[in-house]
């Protein structure tokens, strides 16, 4: 390895040909561009020390897992797989405990089982976890009763309590975040290695709430039908279907805090590429997706598959520019576009953006985030989302893609395995008056386990040609 590269991770290796990204790339080349959504630290020396420590610590994921995911995403682009990406809006350090992690995993597994059965396609499971600790905010400060403090930007940056001390960005939190991501991932890998994701044992994923849920019967029917299919296949072929694979679960987070992303970006000699080894699939939010901004400069040079959020405020030229800068070689599986228009804007905006991407000749994977365009605030000031609007956006996405000769290849959901009351509607018809009962999110409202499972069931129903209704008990 080149000594300079080894020492600082700053040696340039890749020259991109397409404009405007025609300058040499290296993991720190983003520093010459305007970087939005970065915290202002009071002590630059301490920050530098923390970043140097992060750069020395071992990676959380490895390049062959990342390449395996890219290959699966390429299959999803061809309609051979479906992507389920989900987890908290923001993970919190406090929630890094076995029960909460296992519950989140269980919900994602249950959803993927339901989707597998309905869609008849293998499901790629990507958690918004093990590193989802930094958040973009619409304002730098928050004012309460005449007091103005820096906004909470996720546990990697500062703390949610409304005091000057808690809101002060603290570089050491980046190390705490790295450690919690490692602990989370270690636990998830152990569960998977131990057979937790084995399709033969869906009972491992049972969640207590389901016993009393109106969805229980419908879910059990799906589980039984999969057990029957497995049994049939295994008796016919004499083979056993194995699903307990180490790389069966992938991680993702928003690649927002550029210094820490840079510190975890490593050169893999054998592949002659730079990878962000803190996660399998980082994504870039729309607030940081300016064509000549620092985030796009950073993202264009890493070899991971990447996601880009696409909202109603994005126009055709902007999106075409992103596709060209981020995937100039038109590499299969490289680029996932996560559209999040909201039920009100999707009809108007999605068709023209599908056409705009098609005009570039680039292959992308389109998935729908039905959460972020459907956020509203109640009269009482509580941030929430309505289940019906979330479902409406997913349904419209399937239909519009089909009408445009494209296809919806996955969904991106904010959810938790806990029994929270943050989004309204769903099988139990949560109302505005229920929100206060168990609202835990510091940032965006998440579907609770039951609402998330119901959404998966409705997607599966729709795709298997049945009406989008579930017989509730
Ligand atoms: C998010 O995914 O939590 C988020 C902030 O999304 P967006 O960038 O789409 O608003
Ligand atoms: Co969010």
JSON list of C-alpha atoms in Angstrom, two decimals, residues 364-469:
[
{"chain": "A", "resi": 364, "resn": "UNK", "atom": "CA", "xyz": [-31.14, 2.26, -11.08]},
{"chain": "A", "resi": 365, "resn": "UNK", "atom": "CA", "xyz": [-33.15, 0.53, -8.39]},
{"chain": "A", "resi": 366, "resn": "UNK", "atom": "CA", "xyz": [-36.25, 2.53, -7.46]},
{"chain": "A", "resi": 367, "resn": "UNK", "atom": "CA", "xyz": [-37.62, 2.11, -3.97]},
{"chain": "A", "resi": 368, "resn": "UNK", "atom": "CA", "xyz": [-40.29, 4.05, -2.08]},
{"chain": "A", "resi": 369, "resn": "UNK", "atom": "CA", "xyz": [-39.87, 5.76, 1.28]},
{"chain": "A", "resi": 370, "resn": "UNK", "atom": "CA", "xyz": [-43.52, 6.48, 2.13]},
{"chain": "A", "resi": 371, "resn": "UNK", "atom": "CA", "xyz": [-42.61, 8.06, 5.47]},
{"chain": "A", "resi": 372, "resn": "UNK", "atom": "CA", "xyz": [-40.78, 11.34, 4.93]},
{"chain": "A", "resi": 373, "resn": "UNK", "atom": "CA", "xyz": [-43.21, 12.99, 2.53]},
{"chain": "A", "resi": 374, "resn": "UNK", "atom": "CA", "xyz": [-46.14, 12.22, 4.81]},
{"chain": "A", "resi": 375, "resn": "UNK", "atom": "CA", "xyz": [-45.08, 13.83, 8.06]},
{"chain": "A", "resi": 376, "resn": "UNK", "atom": "CA", "xyz": [-47.51, 16.22, 9.68]},
{"chain": "A", "resi": 377, "resn": "UNK", "atom": "CA", "xyz": [-47.84, 18.06, 12.98]},
{"chain": "A", "resi": 378, "resn": "UNK", "atom": "CA", "xyz": [-51.02, 17.83, 15.04]},
{"chain": "A", "resi": 379, "resn": "UNK", "atom": "CA", "xyz": [-52.72, 20.88, 16.49]},
{"chain": "A", "resi": 380, "resn": "UNK", "atom": "CA", "xyz": [-51.09, 19.90, 19.78]},
{"chain": "A", "resi": 381, "resn": "UNK", "atom": "CA", "xyz": [-47.62, 20.08, 18.16]},
{"chain": "A", "resi": 382, "resn": "UNK", "atom": "CA", "xyz": [-46.93, 16.32, 17.84]},
{"chain": "A", "resi": 383, "resn": "UNK", "atom": "CA", "xyz": [-45.08, 15.11, 14.73]},
{"chain": "A", "resi": 384, "resn": "UNK", "atom": "CA", "xyz": [-46.94, 12.15, 13.27]},
{"chain": "A", "resi": 385, "resn": "UNK", "atom": "CA", "xyz": [-47.82, 10.22, 10.10]},
{"chain": "A", "resi": 386, "resn": "UNK", "atom": "CA", "xyz": [-51.04, 8.55, 8.99]},
{"chain": "A", "resi": 387, "resn": "UNK", "atom": "CA", "xyz": [-50.95, 4.87, 8.09]},
{"chain": "A", "resi": 388, "resn": "UNK", "atom": "CA", "xyz": [-53.43, 5.42, 5.27]},
{"chain": "A", "resi": 389, "resn": "UNK", "atom": "CA", "xyz": [-51.23, 8.00, 3.58]},
{"chain": "A", "resi": 390, "resn": "UNK", "atom": "CA", "xyz": [-48.18, 5.76, 3.94]},
{"chain": "A", "resi": 391, "resn": "UNK", "atom": "CA", "xyz": [-50.06, 2.91, 2.32]},
{"chain": "A", "resi": 392, "resn": "UNK", "atom": "CA", "xyz": [-51.47, 5.21, -0.36]},
{"chain": "A", "resi": 393, "resn": "UNK", "atom": "CA", "xyz": [-47.98, 6.33, -1.34]},
{"chain": "A", "resi": 394, "resn": "UNK", "atom": "CA", "xyz": [-46.70, 2.75, -1.59]},
{"chain": "A", "resi": 395, "resn": "UNK", "atom": "CA", "xyz": [-49.69, 1.71, -3.68]},
{"chain": "A", "resi": 396, "resn": "UNK", "atom": "CA", "xyz": [-49.34, 4.71, -5.97]},
{"chain": "A", "resi": 397, "resn": "UNK", "atom": "CA", "xyz": [-45.64, 3.88, -6.37]},
{"chain": "A", "resi": 398, "resn": "UNK", "atom": "CA", "xyz": [-46.36, 0.35, -7.56]},
{"chain": "A", "resi": 399, "resn": "UNK", "atom": "CA", "xyz": [-48.96, 1.59, -10.01]},
{"chain": "A", "resi": 400, "resn": "UNK", "atom": "CA", "xyz": [-47.03, 4.56, -11.41]},
{"chain": "A", "resi": 401, "resn": "UNK", "atom": "CA", "xyz": [-43.87, 2.52, -11.97]},
{"chain": "A", "resi": 402, "resn": "UNK", "atom": "CA", "xyz": [-45.92, -0.07, -13.80]},
{"chain": "A", "resi": 403, "resn": "UNK", "atom": "CA", "xyz": [-47.64, 2.56, -15.93]},
{"chain": "A", "resi": 404, "resn": "UNK", "atom": "CA", "xyz": [-44.26, 4.07, -16.82]},
{"chain": "A", "resi": 405, "resn": "UNK", "atom": "CA", "xyz": [-42.74, 0.72, -17.78]},
{"chain": "A", "resi": 406, "resn": "UNK", "atom": "CA", "xyz": [-40.53, 0.81, -14.69]},
{"chain": "A", "resi": 407, "resn": "UNK", "atom": "CA", "xyz": [-40.82, -1.12, -11.46]},
{"chain": "A", "resi": 408, "resn": "UNK", "atom": "CA", "xyz": [-40.86, -0.51, -7.77]},
{"chain": "A", "resi": 409, "resn": "UNK", "atom": "CA", "xyz": [-38.08, -2.67, -6.37]},
{"chain": "A", "resi": 410, "resn": "UNK", "atom": "CA", "xyz": [-38.45, -2.08, -2.66]},
{"chain": "A", "resi": 411, "resn": "UNK", "atom": "CA", "xyz": [-39.59, 0.00, 0.29]},
{"chain": "A", "resi": 412, "resn": "UNK", "atom": "CA", "xyz": [-37.80, 2.07, 2.92]},
{"chain": "A", "resi": 413, "resn": "UNK", "atom": "CA", "xyz": [-39.67, 2.28, 6.20]},
{"chain": "A", "resi": 414, "resn": "UNK", "atom": "CA", "xyz": [-39.12, 3.95, 9.58]},
{"chain": "A", "resi": 415, "resn": "UNK", "atom": "CA", "xyz": [-40.19, 1.39, 12.14]},
{"chain": "A", "resi": 416, "resn": "UNK", "atom": "CA", "xyz": [-39.44, -0.06, 15.53]},
{"chain": "A", "resi": 417, "resn": "UNK", "atom": "CA", "xyz": [-40.07, -3.41, 17.18]},
{"chain": "A", "resi": 418, "resn": "UNK", "atom": "CA", "xyz": [-41.52, -1.62, 20.18]},
{"chain": "A", "resi": 419, "resn": "UNK", "atom": "CA", "xyz": [-45.16, -0.98, 20.84]},
{"chain": "A", "resi": 420, "resn": "UNK", "atom": "CA", "xyz": [-45.00, 2.78, 20.37]},
{"chain": "A", "resi": 421, "resn": "UNK", "atom": "CA", "xyz": [-47.81, 5.14, 19.39]},
{"chain": "A", "resi": 422, "resn": "UNK", "atom": "CA", "xyz": [-46.14, 7.57, 17.02]},
{"chain": "A", "resi": 423, "resn": "UNK", "atom": "CA", "xyz": [-48.05, 7.06, 13.74]},
{"chain": "A", "resi": 424, "resn": "UNK", "atom": "CA", "xyz": [-51.85, 7.14, 13.52]},
{"chain": "A", "resi": 425, "resn": "UNK", "atom": "CA", "xyz": [-54.11, 4.48, 12.00]},
{"chain": "A", "resi": 426, "resn": "UNK", "atom": "CA", "xyz": [-53.40, 0.82, 11.27]},
{"chain": "A", "resi": 427, "resn": "UNK", "atom": "CA", "xyz": [-55.21, -2.27, 12.48]},
{"chain": "A", "resi": 428, "resn": "UNK", "atom": "CA", "xyz": [-55.93, -0.79, 15.90]},
{"chain": "A", "resi": 429, "resn": "UNK", "atom": "CA", "xyz": [-56.94, 2.58, 14.46]},
{"chain": "A", "resi": 430, "resn": "UNK", "atom": "CA", "xyz": [-54.57, 4.64, 16.62]},
{"chain": "A", "resi": 431, "resn": "UNK", "atom": "CA", "xyz": [-56.01, 8.14, 16.98]},
{"chain": "A", "resi": 432, "resn": "UNK", "atom": "CA", "xyz": [-54.45, 11.48, 17.75]},
{"chain": "A", "resi": 433, "resn": "UNK", "atom": "CA", "xyz": [-55.39, 11.03, 21.39]},
{"chain": "A", "resi": 434, "resn": "UNK", "atom": "CA", "xyz": [-53.29, 7.82, 21.51]},
{"chain": "A", "resi": 435, "resn": "UNK", "atom": "CA", "xyz": [-50.06, 9.51, 20.42]},
{"chain": "A", "resi": 436, "resn": "UNK", "atom": "CA", "xyz": [-49.08, 10.79, 23.85]},
{"chain": "A", "resi": 437, "resn": "UNK", "atom": "CA", "xyz": [-49.35, 7.29, 25.38]},
{"chain": "A", "resi": 438, "resn": "UNK", "atom": "CA", "xyz": [-46.11, 5.80, 24.03]},
{"chain": "A", "resi": 439, "resn": "UNK", "atom": "CA", "xyz": [-44.32, 8.36, 21.89]},
{"chain": "A", "resi": 440, "resn": "UNK", "atom": "CA", "xyz": [-40.58, 7.74, 22.22]},
{"chain": "A", "resi": 441, "resn": "UNK", "atom": "CA", "xyz": [-38.92, 9.00, 19.03]},
{"chain": "A", "resi": 442, "resn": "UNK", "atom": "CA", "xyz": [-36.65, 12.04, 19.39]},
{"chain": "A", "resi": 443, "resn": "UNK", "atom": "CA", "xyz": [-36.96, 12.71, 15.68]},
{"chain": "A", "resi": 444, "resn": "UNK", "atom": "CA", "xyz": [-39.46, 11.22, 13.19]},
{"chain": "A", "resi": 445, "resn": "UNK", "atom": "CA", "xyz": [-42.49, 9.06, 14.11]},
{"chain": "A", "resi": 446, "resn": "UNK", "atom": "CA", "xyz": [-42.06, 5.34, 13.35]},
{"chain": "A", "resi": 447, "resn": "UNK", "atom": "CA", "xyz": [-44.52, 2.58, 12.56]},
{"chain": "A", "resi": 448, "resn": "UNK", "atom": "CA", "xyz": [-44.82, 0.25, 15.52]},
{"chain": "A", "resi": 449, "resn": "UNK", "atom": "CA", "xyz": [-44.29, -3.49, 14.97]},
{"chain": "A", "resi": 450, "resn": "UNK", "atom": "CA", "xyz": [-47.94, -4.16, 14.27]},
{"chain": "A", "resi": 451, "resn": "UNK", "atom": "CA", "xyz": [-48.35, -1.29, 11.82]},
{"chain": "A", "resi": 452, "resn": "UNK", "atom": "CA", "xyz": [-45.14, -2.32, 10.03]},
{"chain": "A", "resi": 453, "resn": "UNK", "atom": "CA", "xyz": [-46.31, -5.90, 9.68]},
{"chain": "A", "resi": 454, "resn": "UNK", "atom": "CA", "xyz": [-49.69, -4.75, 8.44]},
{"chain": "A", "resi": 455, "resn": "UNK", "atom": "CA", "xyz": [-48.03, -2.59, 5.80]},
{"chain": "A", "resi": 456, "resn": "UNK", "atom": "CA", "xyz": [-46.00, -5.59, 4.60]},
{"chain": "A", "resi": 457, "resn": "UNK", "atom": "CA", "xyz": [-49.16, -7.69, 4.45]},
{"chain": "A", "resi": 458, "resn": "UNK", "atom": "CA", "xyz": [-50.97, -5.08, 2.40]},
{"chain": "A", "resi": 459, "resn": "UNK", "atom": "CA", "xyz": [-48.04, -4.80, -0.02]},
{"chain": "A", "resi": 460, "resn": "UNK", "atom": "CA", "xyz": [-47.91, -8.58, -0.34]},
{"chain": "A", "resi": 461, "resn": "UNK", "atom": "CA", "xyz": [-51.66, -8.75, -0.91]},
{"chain": "A", "resi": 462, "resn": "UNK", "atom": "CA", "xyz": [-51.55, -6.12, -3.62]},
{"chain": "A", "resi": 463, "resn": "UNK", "atom": "CA", "xyz": [-48.70, -7.81, -5.42]},
{"chain": "A", "resi": 464, "resn": "UNK", "atom": "CA", "xyz": [-50.34, -11.18, -5.40]},
{"chain": "A", "resi": 465, "resn": "UNK", "atom": "CA", "xyz": [-53.34, -9.64, -7.17]},
{"chain": "A", "resi": 466, "resn": "UNK", "atom": "CA", "xyz": [-55.65, -9.79, -4.17]},
{"chain": "A", "resi": 467, "resn": "UNK", "atom": "CA", "xyz": [-57.43, -6.73, -2.89]},
{"chain": "A", "resi": 468, "resn": "UNK", "atom": "CA", "xyz": [-55.45, -4.72, -0.39]},
{"chain": "A", "resi": 469, "resn": "UNK", "atom": "CA", "xyz": [-57.50, -5.85, 2.60]}
]
